Amino acid sequence: MRVPSLTLAAAGATLLAPATLPVPAAATQPPEPPATLSEGAVPAADLLARLGECHEISHGRYRTDADSPATVPVCGTKDVVYWKADLDIDCDGRPGAECNRGTDPQFSSTTAFQQSDGRYLKAETLPYIVVPAPSAVWDPGKLGVRGGAVAAVVYQNKVQYAVVGDTGPVDVIGEASYATARGLGIRTDPGGGGAPSDVTYIVFENSRVDPIEDHAAAVATGERLARLFVGDQ
């Protein structure tokens, strides 16, 4: 669970506005992400329908926040692993205008995985998801869910392709980068944004995008695997 942060950028804009031309209060509020179209041509409904009933592969369940009960299982088919949870905003990695220590009290300048040039990922621009660190509950790596694995994130009839880009606590699930949230039309504020429920994370087993930062490759690979998954070969 993330702690609400100060809106420093909005406060600075108000202080710098000319006294003779006051900025309306509404203009200082950060804009909400625009509604987006799904990436790729495989409909969200088809992906969700193909998942079927959950076959639990985790040896226990995850919390969506540190203080919530453990209710979320990781499910699996022969091709994918998936879970349905909330979406907390991960702003970690290389800092930028929207993701930094000022906007996110829990900001970390590192991510579990790195780009091909050795730099950490940038949450503002790269759609990625966060998976729990390996534990007795579930070890993602055993099913090929590693850095660069391709995921389809589904929310309100939209699909955003992403990569596995970071790891989180061993007992919490349901987090994705700023860019993932923006692509799904979810509020991106790391302090109070995100989605409270109904986000489905589908990871294609043993898939990999290299370099990890190539989002176009993630979309192409994700759409190809999604077509195979739903039977449109």
PDB file of C-alpha atoms in Angstrom:
ATOM      1  CA  MET A   1       0.000   0.000   0.000  1.00  0.00           C
ATOM      2  CA  ARG A   2       1.444   3.342  -0.994  1.00  0.00           C
ATOM      3  CA  VAL A   3       1.356   6.535   1.079  1.00  0.00           C
ATOM      4  CA  PRO A   4      -0.170   9.658  -0.574  1.00  0.00           C
ATOM      5  CA  SER A   5       2.541  12.026  -1.730  1.00  0.00           C
ATOM      6  CA  LEU A   6       2.691  15.817  -1.943  1.00  0.00           C
ATOM      7  CA  THR A   7       1.801  17.234  -5.350  1.00  0.00           C
ATOM      8  CA  LEU A   8       5.001  19.257  -5.624  1.00  0.00           C
ATOM      9  CA  ALA A   9       4.675  19.989  -9.314  1.00  0.00           C
ATOM     10  CA  ALA A  10       1.205  21.474  -8.845  1.00  0.00           C
ATOM     11  CA  ALA A  11       2.349  23.571  -5.909  1.00  0.00           C
ATOM     12  CA  GLY A  12       5.307  24.920  -7.871  1.00  0.00           C
ATOM     13  CA  ALA A  13       3.117  25.838 -10.817  1.00  0.00           C
ATOM     14  CA  THR A  14       0.837  27.862  -8.553  1.00  0.00           C
ATOM     15  CA  LEU A  15       3.738  29.794  -6.981  1.00  0.00           C
ATOM     16  CA  LEU A  16       5.228  30.661 -10.375  1.00  0.00           C
ATOM     17  CA  ALA A  17       1.965  31.851 -11.967  1.00  0.00           C
ATOM     18  CA  PRO A  18       1.800  35.652 -12.537  1.00  0.00           C
ATOM     19  CA  ALA A  19      -0.194  37.492  -9.872  1.00  0.00           C
ATOM     20  CA  THR A  20      -2.271  39.281 -12.517  1.00  0.00           C
ATOM     21  CA  LEU A  21      -3.218  36.046 -14.227  1.00  0.00           C
ATOM     22  CA  PRO A  22      -4.064  33.505 -11.478  1.00  0.00           C
ATOM     23  CA  VAL A  23      -4.189  29.906 -12.565  1.00  0.00           C
ATOM     24  CA  PRO A  24      -7.590  28.298 -11.931  1.00  0.00           C
ATOM     25  CA  ALA A  25      -7.465  25.602  -9.273  1.00  0.00           C
ATOM     26  CA  ALA A  26      -8.515  22.937 -11.741  1.00  0.00           C
ATOM     27  CA  ALA A  27      -5.551  23.740 -13.993  1.00  0.00           C
ATOM     28  CA  THR A  28      -3.069  22.779 -11.266  1.00  0.00           C
ATOM     29  CA  GLN A  29      -4.375  19.230 -10.965  1.00  0.00           C
ATOM     30  CA  PRO A  30      -2.412  16.513 -12.804  1.00  0.00           C
ATOM     31  CA  PRO A  31      -4.346  15.294 -15.842  1.00  0.00           C
ATOM     32  CA  GLU A  32      -5.792  11.840 -15.802  1.00  0.00           C
ATOM     33  CA  PRO A  33      -4.467   9.372 -18.383  1.00  0.00           C
ATOM     34  CA  PRO A  34      -6.513   9.446 -21.585  1.00  0.00           C
ATOM     35  CA  ALA A  35      -8.721   6.526 -22.484  1.00  0.00           C
ATOM     36  CA  THR A  36      -6.749   4.193 -24.719  1.00  0.00           C
ATOM     37  CA  LEU A  37      -7.376   1.484 -27.232  1.00  0.00           C
ATOM     38  CA  SER A  38      -6.143  -2.028 -26.622  1.00  0.00           C
ATOM     39  CA  GLU A  39      -2.713  -2.925 -27.928  1.00  0.00           C
ATOM     40  CA  GLY A  40      -2.744  -5.645 -30.533  1.00  0.00           C
ATOM     41  CA  ALA A  41      -5.754  -7.214 -32.197  1.00  0.00           C
ATOM     42  CA  VAL A  42      -6.710  -9.950 -29.709  1.00  0.00           C
ATOM     43  CA  PRO A  43      -9.749  -8.744 -27.722  1.00  0.00           C
ATOM     44  CA  ALA A  44      -9.575  -8.628 -23.954  1.00  0.00           C
ATOM     45  CA  ALA A  45     -12.762 -10.688 -23.741  1.00  0.00           C
ATOM     46  CA  ASP A  46     -11.183 -13.508 -25.746  1.00  0.00           C
ATOM     47  CA  LEU A  47      -8.138 -13.640 -23.492  1.00  0.00           C
ATOM     48  CA  LEU A  48     -10.273 -13.706 -20.338  1.00  0.00           C
ATOM     49  CA  ALA A  49     -12.608 -16.340 -21.728  1.00  0.00           C
ATOM     50  CA  ARG A  50      -9.689 -18.597 -22.622  1.00  0.00           C
ATOM     51  CA  LEU A  51      -8.369 -18.567 -19.050  1.00  0.00           C
ATOM     52  CA  GLY A  52     -11.302 -20.573 -17.747  1.00  0.00           C
ATOM     53  CA  GLU A  53     -11.580 -21.655 -14.131  1.00  0.00           C
ATOM     54  CA  CYS A  54      -8.532 -21.027 -11.964  1.00  0.00           C
ATOM     55  CA  HIS A  55      -6.209 -23.984 -11.543  1.00  0.00           C
ATOM     56  CA  GLU A  56      -4.113 -22.868  -8.587  1.00  0.00           C
ATOM     57  CA  ILE A  57      -0.394 -23.367  -8.989  1.00  0.00           C
ATOM     58  CA  SER A  58       0.693 -21.296  -5.988  1.00  0.00           C
ATOM     59  CA  HIS A  59       1.045 -23.043  -2.642  1.00  0.00           C
ATOM     60  CA  GLY A  60      -0.962 -20.436  -0.834  1.00  0.00           C
ATOM     61  CA  ARG A  61      -2.313 -16.995  -1.625  1.00  0.00           C
ATOM     62  CA  TYR A  62      -1.068 -13.420  -1.834  1.00  0.00           C
ATOM     63  CA  ARG A  63      -2.101 -10.124  -0.302  1.00  0.00           C
ATOM     64  CA  THR A  64      -2.855  -7.148  -2.547  1.00  0.00           C
ATOM     65  CA  ASP A  65      -1.473  -4.795   0.136  1.00  0.00           C
ATOM     66  CA  ALA A  66       0.660  -5.328   3.209  1.00  0.00           C
ATOM     67  CA  ASP A  67      -2.332  -4.965   5.544  1.00  0.00           C
ATOM     68  CA  SER A  68      -4.904  -6.918   3.506  1.00  0.00           C
ATOM     69  CA  PRO A  69      -5.843 -10.601   3.829  1.00  0.00           C
ATOM     70  CA  ALA A  70      -4.210 -13.164   1.548  1.00  0.00           C
ATOM     71  CA  THR A  71      -6.893 -13.906  -1.060  1.00  0.00           C
ATOM     72  CA  VAL A  72      -5.169 -13.954  -4.472  1.00  0.00           C
ATOM     73  CA  PRO A  73      -4.013 -17.275  -5.974  1.00  0.00           C
ATOM     74  CA  VAL A  74      -1.675 -17.642  -8.927  1.00  0.00           C
ATOM     75  CA  CYS A  75      -3.410 -19.750 -11.567  1.00  0.00           C
ATOM     76  CA  GLY A  76      -2.013 -21.636 -14.538  1.00  0.00           C
ATOM     77  CA  THR A  77      -2.694 -23.359 -17.827  1.00  0.00           C
ATOM     78  CA  LYS A  78      -0.168 -25.182 -19.992  1.00  0.00           C
ATOM     79  CA  ASP A  79       0.736 -21.880 -21.677  1.00  0.00           C
ATOM     80  CA  VAL A  80       0.314 -19.053 -19.172  1.00  0.00           C
ATOM     81  CA  VAL A  81       0.262 -18.144 -15.517  1.00  0.00           C
ATOM     82  CA  TYR A  82      -2.162 -15.490 -14.342  1.00  0.00           C
ATOM     83  CA  TRP A  83      -3.696 -13.733 -11.375  1.00  0.00           C
ATOM     84  CA  LYS A  84      -6.442 -11.207 -10.780  1.00  0.00           C
ATOM     85  CA  ALA A  85      -5.691  -8.430  -8.323  1.00  0.00           C
ATOM     86  CA  ASP A  86      -5.484  -4.683  -7.895  1.00  0.00           C
ATOM     87  CA  LEU A  87      -2.919  -2.455  -9.603  1.00  0.00           C
ATOM     88  CA  ASP A  88      -0.600  -0.384  -7.446  1.00  0.00           C
ATOM     89  CA  ILE A  89       1.680   2.065  -9.255  1.00  0.00           C
ATOM     90  CA  ASP A  90       5.363   1.144  -9.420  1.00  0.00           C
ATOM     91  CA  CYS A  91       7.456   4.257 -10.117  1.00  0.00           C
ATOM     92  CA  ASP A  92      10.825   2.614  -9.495  1.00  0.00           C
ATOM     93  CA  GLY A  93      13.879   2.764 -11.727  1.00  0.00           C
ATOM     94  CA  ARG A  94      15.432   5.729 -13.478  1.00  0.00           C
ATOM     95  CA  PRO A  95      13.869   8.933 -12.165  1.00  0.00           C
ATOM     96  CA  GLY A  96      11.940  11.369 -14.319  1.00  0.00           C
ATOM     97  CA  ALA A  97       9.439  14.197 -14.023  1.00  0.00           C
ATOM     98  CA  GLU A  98       6.641  11.895 -12.800  1.00  0.00           C
ATOM     99  CA  CYS A  99       8.580   9.225 -10.901  1.00  0.00           C
ATOM    100  CA  ASN A 100      11.098  10.463  -8.339  1.00  0.00           C
ATOM    101  CA  ARG A 101      11.575  10.841  -4.583  1.00  0.00           C
ATOM    102  CA  GLY A 102       9.384  13.933  -4.556  1.00  0.00           C
ATOM    103  CA  THR A 103       6.372  12.327  -6.185  1.00  0.00           C
ATOM    104  CA  ASP A 104       6.698   8.884  -4.571  1.00  0.00           C
ATOM    105  CA  PRO A 105       7.823   8.489  -0.926  1.00  0.00           C
ATOM    106  CA  GLN A 106       8.617   4.828  -1.620  1.00  0.00           C
ATOM    107  CA  PHE A 107      10.612   5.541  -4.785  1.00  0.00           C
ATOM    108  CA  SER A 108      13.620   3.322  -5.489  1.00  0.00           C
ATOM    109  CA  SER A 109      16.116   4.195  -8.211  1.00  0.00           C
ATOM    110  CA  THR A 110      16.694   0.513  -8.973  1.00  0.00           C
ATOM    111  CA  THR A 111      14.662  -2.304 -10.512  1.00  0.00           C
ATOM    112  CA  ALA A 112      15.270  -6.031 -10.296  1.00  0.00           C
ATOM    113  CA  PHE A 113      16.159  -6.152 -13.984  1.00  0.00           C
ATOM    114  CA  GLN A 114      18.216  -3.855 -16.186  1.00  0.00           C
ATOM    115  CA  GLN A 115      18.237  -2.631 -19.760  1.00  0.00           C
ATOM    116  CA  SER A 116      20.698  -3.852 -22.367  1.00  0.00           C
ATOM    117  CA  ASP A 117      22.905  -0.797 -21.624  1.00  0.00           C
ATOM    118  CA  GLY A 118      23.082  -1.653 -17.919  1.00  0.00           C
ATOM    119  CA  ARG A 119      20.751   1.120 -16.793  1.00  0.00           C
ATOM    120  CA  TYR A 120      17.701   0.379 -14.671  1.00  0.00           C
ATOM    121  CA  LEU A 121      14.242   0.401 -16.240  1.00  0.00           C
ATOM    122  CA  LYS A 122      12.188   3.583 -16.384  1.00  0.00           C
ATOM    123  CA  ALA A 123       8.650   3.142 -15.049  1.00  0.00           C
ATOM    124  CA  GLU A 124       7.407   6.332 -16.702  1.00  0.00           C
ATOM    125  CA  THR A 125       8.012   5.060 -20.220  1.00  0.00           C
ATOM    126  CA  LEU A 126       8.263   1.255 -20.107  1.00  0.00           C
ATOM    127  CA  PRO A 127       5.175  -0.863 -19.461  1.00  0.00           C
ATOM    128  CA  TYR A 128       6.251  -3.555 -17.010  1.00  0.00           C
ATOM    129  CA  ILE A 129       4.713  -5.616 -14.239  1.00  0.00           C
ATOM    130  CA  VAL A 130       6.005  -6.626 -10.820  1.00  0.00           C
ATOM    131  CA  VAL A 131       6.058 -10.259  -9.676  1.00  0.00           C
ATOM    132  CA  PRO A 132       6.574 -11.486  -6.113  1.00  0.00           C
ATOM    133  CA  ALA A 133      10.082 -12.573  -5.158  1.00  0.00           C
ATOM    134  CA  PRO A 134      10.494 -16.370  -5.080  1.00  0.00           C
ATOM    135  CA  SER A 135       9.148 -18.050  -1.951  1.00  0.00           C
ATOM    136  CA  ALA A 136       7.549 -21.255  -0.743  1.00  0.00           C
ATOM    137  CA  VAL A 137       4.242 -19.897  -2.055  1.00  0.00           C
ATOM    138  CA  TRP A 138       5.455 -19.595  -5.650  1.00  0.00           C
ATOM    139  CA  ASP A 139       8.736 -19.452  -7.527  1.00  0.00           C
ATOM    140  CA  PRO A 140       8.002 -17.564 -10.777  1.00  0.00           C
ATOM    141  CA  GLY A 141      11.286 -18.568 -12.421  1.00  0.00           C
ATOM    142  CA  LYS A 142      10.374 -22.255 -12.415  1.00  0.00           C
ATOM    143  CA  LEU A 143       7.697 -21.508 -15.008  1.00  0.00           C
ATOM    144  CA  GLY A 144       9.794 -19.128 -17.062  1.00  0.00           C
ATOM    145  CA  VAL A 145       8.394 -15.983 -15.478  1.00  0.00           C
ATOM    146  CA  ARG A 146      11.662 -14.054 -15.457  1.00  0.00           C
ATOM    147  CA  GLY A 147      12.877 -10.605 -16.389  1.00  0.00           C
ATOM    148  CA  GLY A 148      11.720  -9.781 -19.913  1.00  0.00           C
ATOM    149  CA  ALA A 149       8.876 -12.326 -19.933  1.00  0.00           C
ATOM    150  CA  VAL A 150       5.873 -10.983 -21.829  1.00  0.00           C
ATOM    151  CA  ALA A 151       2.578 -10.224 -20.105  1.00  0.00           C
ATOM    152  CA  ALA A 152      -0.862  -9.117 -21.237  1.00  0.00           C
ATOM    153  CA  VAL A 153      -2.477  -6.892 -18.604  1.00  0.00           C
ATOM    154  CA  VAL A 154      -6.260  -6.685 -18.981  1.00  0.00           C
ATOM    155  CA  TYR A 155      -8.503  -4.036 -17.442  1.00  0.00           C
ATOM    156  CA  GLN A 156     -11.964  -2.780 -18.443  1.00  0.00           C
ATOM    157  CA  ASN A 157     -11.872  -4.384 -21.870  1.00  0.00           C
ATOM    158  CA  LYS A 158      -8.384  -3.042 -22.674  1.00  0.00           C
ATOM    159  CA  VAL A 159      -5.128  -4.950 -23.168  1.00  0.00           C
ATOM    160  CA  GLN A 160      -1.682  -3.533 -22.396  1.00  0.00           C
ATOM    161  CA  TYR A 161       1.342  -5.653 -23.265  1.00  0.00           C
ATOM    162  CA  ALA A 162       4.222  -5.398 -20.831  1.00  0.00           C
ATOM    163  CA  VAL A 163       7.307  -7.236 -19.617  1.00  0.00           C
ATOM    164  CA  VAL A 164       8.233  -8.611 -16.218  1.00  0.00           C
ATOM    165  CA  GLY A 165      10.446  -5.776 -15.024  1.00  0.00           C
ATOM    166  CA  ASP A 166      10.662  -5.819 -11.241  1.00  0.00           C
ATOM    167  CA  THR A 167      10.108  -8.003  -8.187  1.00  0.00           C
ATOM    168  CA  GLY A 168       8.232  -7.160  -5.022  1.00  0.00           C
ATOM    169  CA  PRO A 169       7.606  -8.555  -1.532  1.00  0.00           C
ATOM    170  CA  VAL A 170       7.216 -12.323  -1.195  1.00  0.00           C
ATOM    171  CA  ASP A 171       3.638 -12.035   0.068  1.00  0.00           C
ATOM    172  CA  VAL A 172       2.143  -9.198  -2.055  1.00  0.00           C
ATOM    173  CA  ILE A 173       0.914  -9.217  -5.655  1.00  0.00           C
ATOM    174  CA  GLY A 174      -0.733  -6.666  -7.967  1.00  0.00           C
ATOM    175  CA  GLU A 175       1.641  -3.932  -9.133  1.00  0.00           C
ATOM    176  CA  ALA A 176       2.726  -2.492 -12.476  1.00  0.00           C
ATOM    177  CA  SER A 177       4.674   0.453 -13.798  1.00  0.00           C
ATOM    178  CA  TYR A 178       3.423   3.995 -14.291  1.00  0.00           C
ATOM    179  CA  ALA A 179       3.482   3.416 -18.061  1.00  0.00           C
ATOM    180  CA  THR A 180       1.359   0.264 -17.770  1.00  0.00           C
ATOM    181  CA  ALA A 181      -1.294   2.125 -15.789  1.00  0.00           C
ATOM    182  CA  ARG A 182      -1.276   5.013 -18.245  1.00  0.00           C
ATOM    183  CA  GLY A 183      -1.736   2.630 -21.163  1.00  0.00           C
ATOM    184  CA  LEU A 184      -4.821   1.163 -19.479  1.00  0.00           C
ATOM    185  CA  GLY A 185      -6.322   4.549 -18.636  1.00  0.00           C
ATOM    186  CA  ILE A 186      -5.715   4.021 -14.903  1.00  0.00           C
ATOM    187  CA  ARG A 187      -4.858   6.985 -12.669  1.00  0.00           C
ATOM    188  CA  THR A 188      -1.059   7.107 -12.455  1.00  0.00           C
ATOM    189  CA  ASP A 189      -0.400   9.010  -9.210  1.00  0.00           C
ATOM    190  CA  PRO A 190       1.953   6.707  -7.219  1.00  0.00           C
ATOM    191  CA  GLY A 191       0.464   7.961  -3.959  1.00  0.00           C
ATOM    192  CA  GLY A 192      -3.245   7.573  -4.649  1.00  0.00           C
ATOM    193  CA  GLY A 193      -3.636   6.161  -8.134  1.00  0.00           C
ATOM    194  CA  GLY A 194      -3.971   2.643  -9.429  1.00  0.00           C
ATOM    195  CA  ALA A 195      -6.995   0.363  -9.647  1.00  0.00           C
ATOM    196  CA  PRO A 196      -8.551  -1.272  -6.570  1.00  0.00           C
ATOM    197  CA  SER A 197      -9.462  -4.569  -8.274  1.00  0.00           C
ATOM    198  CA  ASP A 198     -10.337  -6.432 -11.481  1.00  0.00           C
ATOM    199  CA  VAL A 199      -6.929  -6.255 -13.163  1.00  0.00           C
ATOM    200  CA  THR A 200      -5.854  -9.547 -14.771  1.00  0.00           C
ATOM    201  CA  TYR A 201      -2.159 -10.242 -15.303  1.00  0.00           C
ATOM    202  CA  ILE A 202      -1.443 -12.942 -17.902  1.00  0.00           C
ATOM    203  CA  VAL A 203       2.204 -13.985 -18.329  1.00  0.00           C
ATOM    204  CA  PHE A 204       3.219 -16.215 -21.229  1.00  0.00           C
ATOM    205  CA  GLU A 205       5.441 -18.982 -19.893  1.00  0.00           C
ATOM    206  CA  ASN A 206       9.060 -19.049 -21.075  1.00  0.00           C
ATOM    207  CA  SER A 207       8.595 -15.972 -23.266  1.00  0.00           C
ATOM    208  CA  ARG A 208      11.261 -13.280 -23.373  1.00  0.00           C
ATOM    209  CA  VAL A 209      11.877  -9.912 -25.007  1.00  0.00           C
ATOM    210  CA  ASP A 210      15.502  -8.994 -25.585  1.00  0.00           C
ATOM    211  CA  PRO A 211      16.320  -6.209 -25.091  1.00  0.00           C
ATOM    212  CA  ILE A 212      13.862  -5.855 -22.248  1.00  0.00           C
ATOM    213  CA  GLU A 213      13.283  -2.165 -23.029  1.00  0.00           C
ATOM    214  CA  ASP A 214      11.967  -2.832 -26.557  1.00  0.00           C
ATOM    215  CA  HIS A 215       8.257  -2.276 -26.053  1.00  0.00           C
ATOM    216  CA  ALA A 216       7.432  -2.718 -29.742  1.00  0.00           C
ATOM    217  CA  ALA A 217       8.938  -6.185 -29.543  1.00  0.00           C
ATOM    218  CA  ALA A 218       6.872  -6.920 -26.417  1.00  0.00           C
ATOM    219  CA  VAL A 219       3.690  -5.949 -28.266  1.00  0.00           C
ATOM    220  CA  ALA A 220       4.575  -8.050 -31.321  1.00  0.00           C
ATOM    221  CA  THR A 221       5.537 -11.062 -29.216  1.00  0.00           C
ATOM    222  CA  GLY A 222       2.562 -10.630 -26.931  1.00  0.00           C
ATOM    223  CA  GLU A 223       0.077 -10.449 -29.777  1.00  0.00           C
ATOM    224  CA  ARG A 224       1.578 -13.513 -31.466  1.00  0.00           C
ATOM    225  CA  LEU A 225       1.398 -15.535 -28.262  1.00  0.00           C
ATOM    226  CA  ALA A 226      -2.087 -14.222 -27.474  1.00  0.00           C
ATOM    227  CA  ARG A 227      -3.330 -15.391 -30.879  1.00  0.00           C
ATOM    228  CA  LEU A 228      -1.889 -18.840 -30.256  1.00  0.00           C
ATOM    229  CA  PHE A 229      -3.379 -18.880 -26.777  1.00  0.00           C
ATOM    230  CA  VAL A 230      -6.923 -18.129 -27.868  1.00  0.00           C
ATOM    231  CA  GLY A 231      -6.612 -20.525 -30.820  1.00  0.00           C
ATOM    232  CA  ASP A 232      -6.380 -17.999 -33.672  1.00  0.00           C
ATOM    233  CA  GLN A 233      -3.359 -19.475 -35.437  1.00  0.00           C
TER     234      GLN A 233
END
